[in-house]
Short mmCIF file of C-alpha atoms and ligand atoms in Angstrom, two decimals:
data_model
loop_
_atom_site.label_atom_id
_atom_site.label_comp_id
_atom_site.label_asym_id
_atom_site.label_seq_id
_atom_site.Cartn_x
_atom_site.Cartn_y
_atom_site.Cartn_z
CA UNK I 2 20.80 4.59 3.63
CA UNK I 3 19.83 4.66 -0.01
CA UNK I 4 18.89 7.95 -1.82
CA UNK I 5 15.05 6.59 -1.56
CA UNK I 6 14.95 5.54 1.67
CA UNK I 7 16.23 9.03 3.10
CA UNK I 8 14.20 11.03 0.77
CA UNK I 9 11.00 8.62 2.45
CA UNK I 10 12.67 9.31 6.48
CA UNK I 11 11.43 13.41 5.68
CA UNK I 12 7.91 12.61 5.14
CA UNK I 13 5.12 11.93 7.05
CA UNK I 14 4.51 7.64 7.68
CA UNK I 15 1.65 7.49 5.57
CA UNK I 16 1.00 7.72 2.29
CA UNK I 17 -2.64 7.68 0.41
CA UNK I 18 -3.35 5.02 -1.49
CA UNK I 19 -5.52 5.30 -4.48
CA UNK I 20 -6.89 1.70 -5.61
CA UNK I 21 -10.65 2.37 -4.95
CA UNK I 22 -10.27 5.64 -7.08
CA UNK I 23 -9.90 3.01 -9.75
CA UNK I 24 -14.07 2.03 -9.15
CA UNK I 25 -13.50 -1.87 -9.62
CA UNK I 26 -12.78 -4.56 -6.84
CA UNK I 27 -13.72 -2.63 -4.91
CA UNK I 28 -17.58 -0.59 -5.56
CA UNK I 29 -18.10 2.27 -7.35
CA UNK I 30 -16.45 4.99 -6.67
CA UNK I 31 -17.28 9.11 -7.93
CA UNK I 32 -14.29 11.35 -8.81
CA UNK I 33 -15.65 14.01 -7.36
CA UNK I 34 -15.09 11.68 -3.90
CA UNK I 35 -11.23 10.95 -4.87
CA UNK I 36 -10.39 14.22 -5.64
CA UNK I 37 -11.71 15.34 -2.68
CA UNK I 38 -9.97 12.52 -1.06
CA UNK I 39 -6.65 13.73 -2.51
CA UNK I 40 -7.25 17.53 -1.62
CA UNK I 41 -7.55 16.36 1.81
CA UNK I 42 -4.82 14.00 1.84
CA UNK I 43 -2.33 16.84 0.59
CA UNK I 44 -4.07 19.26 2.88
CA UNK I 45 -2.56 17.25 5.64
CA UNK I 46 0.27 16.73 5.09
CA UNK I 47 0.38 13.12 2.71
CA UNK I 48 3.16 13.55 0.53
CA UNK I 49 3.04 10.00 -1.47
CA UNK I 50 0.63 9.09 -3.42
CA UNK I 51 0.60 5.75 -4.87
CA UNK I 52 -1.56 4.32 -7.57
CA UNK I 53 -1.22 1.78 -10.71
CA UNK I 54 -2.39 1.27 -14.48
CA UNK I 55 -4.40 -1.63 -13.33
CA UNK I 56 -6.30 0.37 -10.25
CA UNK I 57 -9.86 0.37 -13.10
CA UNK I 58 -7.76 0.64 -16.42
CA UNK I 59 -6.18 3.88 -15.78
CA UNK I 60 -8.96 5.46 -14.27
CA UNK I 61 -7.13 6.26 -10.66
CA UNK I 62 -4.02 7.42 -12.16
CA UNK I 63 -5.92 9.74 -14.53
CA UNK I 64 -8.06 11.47 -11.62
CA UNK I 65 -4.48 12.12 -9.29
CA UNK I 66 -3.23 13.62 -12.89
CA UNK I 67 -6.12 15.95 -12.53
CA UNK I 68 -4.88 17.18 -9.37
CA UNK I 69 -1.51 17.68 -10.40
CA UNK I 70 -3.01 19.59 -13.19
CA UNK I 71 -5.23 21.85 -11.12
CA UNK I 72 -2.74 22.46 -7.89
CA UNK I 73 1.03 21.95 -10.14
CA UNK I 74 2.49 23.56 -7.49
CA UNK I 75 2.30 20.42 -5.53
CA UNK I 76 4.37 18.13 -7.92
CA UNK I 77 7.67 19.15 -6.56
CA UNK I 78 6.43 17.87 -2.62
CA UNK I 79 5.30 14.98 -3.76
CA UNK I 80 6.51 11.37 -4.00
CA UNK I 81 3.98 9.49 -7.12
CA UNK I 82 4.16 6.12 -7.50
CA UNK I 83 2.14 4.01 -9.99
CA UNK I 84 2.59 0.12 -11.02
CA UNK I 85 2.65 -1.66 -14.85
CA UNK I 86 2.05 -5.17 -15.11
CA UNK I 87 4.78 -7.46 -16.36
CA UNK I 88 5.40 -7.51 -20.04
CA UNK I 89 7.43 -9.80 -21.89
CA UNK I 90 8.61 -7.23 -23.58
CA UNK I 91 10.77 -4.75 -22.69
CA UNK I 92 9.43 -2.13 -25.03
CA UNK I 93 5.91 -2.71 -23.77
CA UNK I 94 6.74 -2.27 -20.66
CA UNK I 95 8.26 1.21 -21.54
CA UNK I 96 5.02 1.99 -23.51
CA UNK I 97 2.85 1.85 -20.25
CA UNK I 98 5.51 3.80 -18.31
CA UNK I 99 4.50 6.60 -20.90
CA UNK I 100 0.71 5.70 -20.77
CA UNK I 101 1.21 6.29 -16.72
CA UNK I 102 2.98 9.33 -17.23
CA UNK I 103 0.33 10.89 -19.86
CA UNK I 104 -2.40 9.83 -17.18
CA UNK I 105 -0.27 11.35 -14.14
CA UNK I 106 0.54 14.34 -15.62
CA UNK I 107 4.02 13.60 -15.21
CA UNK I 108 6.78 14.06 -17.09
CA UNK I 109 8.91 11.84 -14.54
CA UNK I 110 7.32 8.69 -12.08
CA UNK I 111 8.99 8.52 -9.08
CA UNK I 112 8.64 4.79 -8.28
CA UNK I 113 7.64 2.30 -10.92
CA UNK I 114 6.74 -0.85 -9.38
CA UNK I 115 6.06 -4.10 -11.05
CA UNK I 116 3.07 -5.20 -10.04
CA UNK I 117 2.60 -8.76 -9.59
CA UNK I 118 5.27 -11.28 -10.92
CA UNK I 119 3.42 -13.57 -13.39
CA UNK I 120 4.51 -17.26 -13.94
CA UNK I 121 5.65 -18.29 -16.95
CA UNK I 122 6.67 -14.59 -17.33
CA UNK I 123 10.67 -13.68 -17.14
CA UNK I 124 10.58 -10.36 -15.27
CA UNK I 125 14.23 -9.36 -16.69
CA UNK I 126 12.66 -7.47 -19.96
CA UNK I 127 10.89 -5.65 -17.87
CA UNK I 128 13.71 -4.78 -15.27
CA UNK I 129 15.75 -4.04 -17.90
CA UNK I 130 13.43 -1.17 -19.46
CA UNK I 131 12.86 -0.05 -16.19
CA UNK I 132 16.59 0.20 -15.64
CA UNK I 133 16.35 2.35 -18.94
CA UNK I 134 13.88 4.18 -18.07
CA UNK I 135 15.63 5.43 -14.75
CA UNK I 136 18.97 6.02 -16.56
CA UNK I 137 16.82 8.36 -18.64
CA UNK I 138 14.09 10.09 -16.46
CA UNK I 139 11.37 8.63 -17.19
CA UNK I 140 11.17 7.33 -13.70
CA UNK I 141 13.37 7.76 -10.71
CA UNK I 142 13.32 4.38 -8.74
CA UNK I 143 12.49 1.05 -9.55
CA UNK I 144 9.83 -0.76 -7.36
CA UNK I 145 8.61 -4.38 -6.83
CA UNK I 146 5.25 -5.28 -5.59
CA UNK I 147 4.28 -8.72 -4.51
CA UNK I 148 7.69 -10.43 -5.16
CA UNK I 149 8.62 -13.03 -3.27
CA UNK I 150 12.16 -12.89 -1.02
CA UNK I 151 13.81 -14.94 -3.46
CA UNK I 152 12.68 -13.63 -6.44
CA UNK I 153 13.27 -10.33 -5.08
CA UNK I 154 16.97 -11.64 -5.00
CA UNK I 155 17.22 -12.84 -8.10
CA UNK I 156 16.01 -9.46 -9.70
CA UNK I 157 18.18 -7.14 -7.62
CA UNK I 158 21.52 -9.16 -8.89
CA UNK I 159 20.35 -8.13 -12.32
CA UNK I 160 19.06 -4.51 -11.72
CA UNK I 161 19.39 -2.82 -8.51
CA UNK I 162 16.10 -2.36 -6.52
CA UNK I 163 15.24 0.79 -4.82
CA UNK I 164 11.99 -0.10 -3.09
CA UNK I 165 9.59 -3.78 -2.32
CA UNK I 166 5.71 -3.10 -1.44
CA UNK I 167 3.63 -5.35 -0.08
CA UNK I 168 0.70 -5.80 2.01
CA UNK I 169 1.59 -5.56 5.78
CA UNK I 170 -0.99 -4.46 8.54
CA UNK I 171 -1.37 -5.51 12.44
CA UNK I 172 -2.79 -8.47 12.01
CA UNK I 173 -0.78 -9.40 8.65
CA UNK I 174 2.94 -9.80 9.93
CA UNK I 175 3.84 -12.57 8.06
CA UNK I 176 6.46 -10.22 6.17
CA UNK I 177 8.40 -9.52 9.86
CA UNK I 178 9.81 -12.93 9.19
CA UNK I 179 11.77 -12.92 6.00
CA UNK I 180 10.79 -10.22 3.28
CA UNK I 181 11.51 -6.78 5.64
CA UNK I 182 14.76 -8.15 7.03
CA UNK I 183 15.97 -8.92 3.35
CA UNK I 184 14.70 -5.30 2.47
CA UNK I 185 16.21 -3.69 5.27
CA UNK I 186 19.90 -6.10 4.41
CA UNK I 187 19.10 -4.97 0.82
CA UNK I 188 18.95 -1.45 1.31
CA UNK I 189 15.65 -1.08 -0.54
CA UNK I 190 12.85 0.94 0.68
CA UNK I 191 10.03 -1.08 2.37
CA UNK I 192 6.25 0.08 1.43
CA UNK I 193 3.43 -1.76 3.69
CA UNK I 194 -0.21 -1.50 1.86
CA UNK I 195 -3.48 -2.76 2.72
CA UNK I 196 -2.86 -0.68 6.65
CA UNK I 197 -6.03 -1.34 7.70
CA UNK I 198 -6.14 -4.61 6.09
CA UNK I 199 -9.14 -3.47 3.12
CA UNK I 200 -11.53 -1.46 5.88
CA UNK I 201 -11.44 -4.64 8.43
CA UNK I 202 -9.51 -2.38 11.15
CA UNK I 203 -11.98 0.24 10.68
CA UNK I 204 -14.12 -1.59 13.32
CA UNK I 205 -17.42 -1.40 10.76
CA UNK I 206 -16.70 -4.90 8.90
CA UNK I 207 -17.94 -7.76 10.63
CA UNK I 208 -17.73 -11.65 9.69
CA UNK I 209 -20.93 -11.86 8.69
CA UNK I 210 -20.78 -8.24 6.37
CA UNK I 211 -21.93 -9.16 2.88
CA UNK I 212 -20.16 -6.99 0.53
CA UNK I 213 -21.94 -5.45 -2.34
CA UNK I 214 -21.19 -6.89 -6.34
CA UNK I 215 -18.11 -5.81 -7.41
CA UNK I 216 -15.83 -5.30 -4.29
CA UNK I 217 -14.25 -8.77 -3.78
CA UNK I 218 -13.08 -8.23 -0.04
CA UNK I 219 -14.82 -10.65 1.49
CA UNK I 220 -12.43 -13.38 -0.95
CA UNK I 221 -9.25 -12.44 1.23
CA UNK I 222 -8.10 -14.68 3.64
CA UNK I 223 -9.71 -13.14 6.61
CA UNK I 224 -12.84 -14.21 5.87
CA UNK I 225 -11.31 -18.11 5.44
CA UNK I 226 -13.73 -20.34 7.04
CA UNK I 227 -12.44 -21.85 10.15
CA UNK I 228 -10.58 -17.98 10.24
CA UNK I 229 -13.25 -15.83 10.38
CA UNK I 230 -14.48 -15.61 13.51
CA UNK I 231 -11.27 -15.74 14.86
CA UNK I 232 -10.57 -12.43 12.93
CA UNK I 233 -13.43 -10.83 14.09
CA UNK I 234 -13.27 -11.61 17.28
CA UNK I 235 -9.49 -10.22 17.54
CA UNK I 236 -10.64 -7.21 15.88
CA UNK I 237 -13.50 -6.65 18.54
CA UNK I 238 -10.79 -6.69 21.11
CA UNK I 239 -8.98 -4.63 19.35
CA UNK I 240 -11.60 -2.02 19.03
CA UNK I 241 -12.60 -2.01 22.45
CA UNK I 242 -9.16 -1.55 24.06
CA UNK I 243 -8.91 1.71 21.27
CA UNK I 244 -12.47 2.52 22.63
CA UNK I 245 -10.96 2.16 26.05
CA UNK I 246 -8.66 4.97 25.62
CA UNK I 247 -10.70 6.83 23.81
CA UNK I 248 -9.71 6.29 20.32
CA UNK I 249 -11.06 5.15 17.02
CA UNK I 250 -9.86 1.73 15.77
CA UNK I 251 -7.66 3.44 13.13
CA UNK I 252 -6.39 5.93 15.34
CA UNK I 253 -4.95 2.91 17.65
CA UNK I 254 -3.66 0.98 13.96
CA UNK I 255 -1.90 4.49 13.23
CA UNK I 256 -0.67 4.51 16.42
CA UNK I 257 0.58 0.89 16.37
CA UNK I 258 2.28 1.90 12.55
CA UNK I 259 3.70 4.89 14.30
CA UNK I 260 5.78 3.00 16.92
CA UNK I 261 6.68 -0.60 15.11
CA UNK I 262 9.37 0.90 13.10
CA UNK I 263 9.52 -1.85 10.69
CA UNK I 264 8.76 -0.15 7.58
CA UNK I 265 9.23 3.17 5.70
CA UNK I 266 5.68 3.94 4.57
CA UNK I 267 2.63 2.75 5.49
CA UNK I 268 -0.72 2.97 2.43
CA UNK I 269 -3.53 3.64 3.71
CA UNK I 270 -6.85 4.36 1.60
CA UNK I 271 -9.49 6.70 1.77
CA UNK I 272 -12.29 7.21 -0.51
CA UNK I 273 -13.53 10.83 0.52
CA UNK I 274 -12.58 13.59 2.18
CA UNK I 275 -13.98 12.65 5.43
CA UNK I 276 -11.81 9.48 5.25
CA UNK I 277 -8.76 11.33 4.53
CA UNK I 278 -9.50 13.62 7.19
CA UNK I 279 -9.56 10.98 9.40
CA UNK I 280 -6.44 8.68 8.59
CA UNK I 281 -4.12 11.65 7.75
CA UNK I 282 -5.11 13.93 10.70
CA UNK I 283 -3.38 14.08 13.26
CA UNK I 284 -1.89 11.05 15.81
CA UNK I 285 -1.17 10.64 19.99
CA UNK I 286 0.87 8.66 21.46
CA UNK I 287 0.13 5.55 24.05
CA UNK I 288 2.71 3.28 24.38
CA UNK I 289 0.12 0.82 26.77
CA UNK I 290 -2.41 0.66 24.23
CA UNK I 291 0.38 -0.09 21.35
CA UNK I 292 1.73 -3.22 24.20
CA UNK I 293 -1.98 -4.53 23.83
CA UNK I 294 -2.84 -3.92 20.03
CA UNK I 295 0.69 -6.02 19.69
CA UNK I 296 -0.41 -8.98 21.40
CA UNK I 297 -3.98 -9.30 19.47
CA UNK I 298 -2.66 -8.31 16.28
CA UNK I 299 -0.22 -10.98 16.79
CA UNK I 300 -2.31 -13.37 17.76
CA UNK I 301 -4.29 -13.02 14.88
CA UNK I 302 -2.10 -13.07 12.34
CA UNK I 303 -0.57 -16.84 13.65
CA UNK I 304 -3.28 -17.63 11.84
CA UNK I 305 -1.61 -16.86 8.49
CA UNK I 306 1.55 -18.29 8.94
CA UNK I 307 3.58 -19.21 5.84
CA UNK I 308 0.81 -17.42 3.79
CA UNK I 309 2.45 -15.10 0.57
CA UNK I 310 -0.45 -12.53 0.95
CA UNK I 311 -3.73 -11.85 2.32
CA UNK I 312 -5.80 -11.72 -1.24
CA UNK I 313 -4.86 -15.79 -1.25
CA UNK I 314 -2.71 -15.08 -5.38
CA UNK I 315 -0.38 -17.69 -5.98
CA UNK I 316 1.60 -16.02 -8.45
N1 NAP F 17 0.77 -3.43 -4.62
C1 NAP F 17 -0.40 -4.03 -4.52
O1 NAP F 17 -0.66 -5.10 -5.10
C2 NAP F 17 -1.44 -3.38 -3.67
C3 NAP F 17 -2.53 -4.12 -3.22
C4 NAP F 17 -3.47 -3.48 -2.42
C5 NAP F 17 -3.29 -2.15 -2.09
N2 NAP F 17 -2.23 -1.45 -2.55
C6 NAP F 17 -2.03 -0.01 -2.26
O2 NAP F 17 -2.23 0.24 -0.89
C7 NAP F 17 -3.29 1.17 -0.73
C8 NAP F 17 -4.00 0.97 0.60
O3 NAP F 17 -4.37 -0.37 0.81
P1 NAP F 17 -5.84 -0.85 0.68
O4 NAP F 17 -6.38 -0.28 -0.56
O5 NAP F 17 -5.78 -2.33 0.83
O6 NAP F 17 -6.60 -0.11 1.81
P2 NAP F 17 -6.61 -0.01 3.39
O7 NAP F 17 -5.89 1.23 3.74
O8 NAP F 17 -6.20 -1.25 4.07
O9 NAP F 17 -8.19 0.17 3.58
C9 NAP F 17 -8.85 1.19 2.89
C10 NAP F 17 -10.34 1.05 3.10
O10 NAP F 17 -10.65 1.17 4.47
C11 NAP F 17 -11.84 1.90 4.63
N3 NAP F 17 -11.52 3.14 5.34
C12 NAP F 17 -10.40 3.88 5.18
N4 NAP F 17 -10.46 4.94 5.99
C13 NAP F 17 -11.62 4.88 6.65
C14 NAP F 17 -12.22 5.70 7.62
N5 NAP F 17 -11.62 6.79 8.06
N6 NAP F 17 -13.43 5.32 8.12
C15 NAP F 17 -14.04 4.20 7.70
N7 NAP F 17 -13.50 3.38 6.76
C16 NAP F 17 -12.31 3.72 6.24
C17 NAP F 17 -12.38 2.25 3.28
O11 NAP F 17 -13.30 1.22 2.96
P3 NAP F 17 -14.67 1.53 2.18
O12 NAP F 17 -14.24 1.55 0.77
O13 NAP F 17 -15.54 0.39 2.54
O14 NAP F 17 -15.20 2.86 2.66
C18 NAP F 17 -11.12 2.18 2.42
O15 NAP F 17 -11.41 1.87 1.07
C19 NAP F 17 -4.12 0.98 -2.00
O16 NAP F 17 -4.98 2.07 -2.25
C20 NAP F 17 -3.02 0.84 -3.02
O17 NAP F 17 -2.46 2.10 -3.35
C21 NAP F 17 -1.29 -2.06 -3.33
#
């Protein structure tokens, strides 16, 4: 196992992800709620915390710096990741390592992903300063996010890879097929975000929910006309069987994370403490109910098949 993947097998599944801290895509957002959100998340347990430059221009990264400030005890527990965009240069891609690091309140990152890969953009500048930056400190494993299998190849025969995220729920499996076998073959840590697929396996978010100016959920590919209701009704099912057995929806989705054993870490969000509280607390097992929630989830994500990723990006 690599060093990263063994240092992921001590803690807890699930890890809090911190894009709505950011207040754009995604509604407004206080940072009185994310701290809160983050207080609870530690609270229980969470011991990764991952966020990015891009999550509102810094503005996520800088309010998990302010609880590293206020509780730096807590640094030494915890695994931070954050994300730059590519650069073509390599020594702008080292300058927003720093900028992440100011913001973080860190003097070392312990994943730096690449965000997206950008066409017409060579990743190797960046890979290369990122290769630096490890050698020196800065950061402690290199991360891709949203990179295809084979250009996940590619960059791992020019700078070893420690870790791929990308967005993998129950009813997003496409990854099963070819991108978390060449992980696992790879040896690099696999990170699954979007766990209850934006809020949709929260049981509130119907086809026909309207979502306010500025949060651009209902653009994924669940809402896809001719996919829609096909989605919805899955997730009813879904729901109801959880109900069944007297569980919340994202109890059952924990559950189902719990027991696939596919991944290393599952993201999940939560903008408040009572959120946190919720998807952090903790989990009981059914093995009949995760049988059931296989075959839906399943089932629903068929619909996707072939798809790169659920927000529709063609890099
Ligand atoms: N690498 C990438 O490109 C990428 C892309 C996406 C995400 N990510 C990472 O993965 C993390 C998680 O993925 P995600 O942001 O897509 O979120 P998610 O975990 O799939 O869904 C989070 C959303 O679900 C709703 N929710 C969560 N807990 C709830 C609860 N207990 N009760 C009711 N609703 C609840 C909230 O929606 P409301 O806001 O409506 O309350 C929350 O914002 C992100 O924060 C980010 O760190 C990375």
């Amino acid at each position: 196992l690599s060093r990263l993947i063994h240092e992921l097998e001590r803690m807890p599944l699930f890890g809090l992800g911190c894009s709505s801290f950011g207040g754009v895509h995604w509604g407004s957002q206080s940072d009185r709620d994310s701290l809160a959100a983050l207080e609870a998340a530690v609270e229980s347990g969470v011991r990764h915390l991952d966020t990015a430059a891009a999550y509102g221009a810094g503005r996520s990264e800088t309010v998990t710096g302010r609880l590293l400030k206020r509780r730096p005890g807590l640094r030494q527990n915890l695994m931070i990741a954050s994300k730059s965009g590519l650069k073509g240069s390599g020594a702008n891609f080292l300058k927003e390592i720093d900028k992440s690091r100011r913001r973080l309140n860190c003097d070392t990152l312990d994943i730096c992903y690449i965000h997206w890969p950008v066409s017409g953009i060579d990743p190797r500048p960046s890979l290369e300063a990122l290769a630096r930056a490890r050698e020196t400190g800065s950061i402690r494993y290199i991360g891709l996010s949203n990179f295809t299998p084979r250009a996940i190849i590619e960059a791992n025969s020019f700078v070893p890879i420690d870790a791929c995220q990308f967005g993998y729920n129950l009813i997003w499996r496409n990854p099963e097929k070819e991108l978390i076998p060449l992980c696992s073959k790879l040896g690099i840590a696999r990170i699954a975000y979007g766990t209850l697929a934006q809020g949709l396996l929260c049981g509130r978010i119907g086809p026909q929910t309207s979502f306010p100016p500025g949060d651009d959920r209902g653009l994924t590919r669940f809402f896809a006309p001719g996919k829609r209701e096909e989605v919805f009704k899955g997730i009813a099912e879904l729901n109801e069987a959880a109900g069944q057995r007297g569980m919340s929806l994202i109890q059952a989705v924990r559950l189902w994370c719990a027991t696939v054993g596919t991944v290393d870490q599952f993201l999940i969000g939560a903008r408040n403490r009572r959120q946190a509280l919720e998807n952090f607390g903790p989990l009981e097992r059914d093995m009949q109910l995760t049988e059931e929630l296989e075959r839906t989830g399943e089932r629903i994500s068929r619909l996707f098949a072939g798809e790169d990723n659920f927000f529709g990006f063609k890099p």
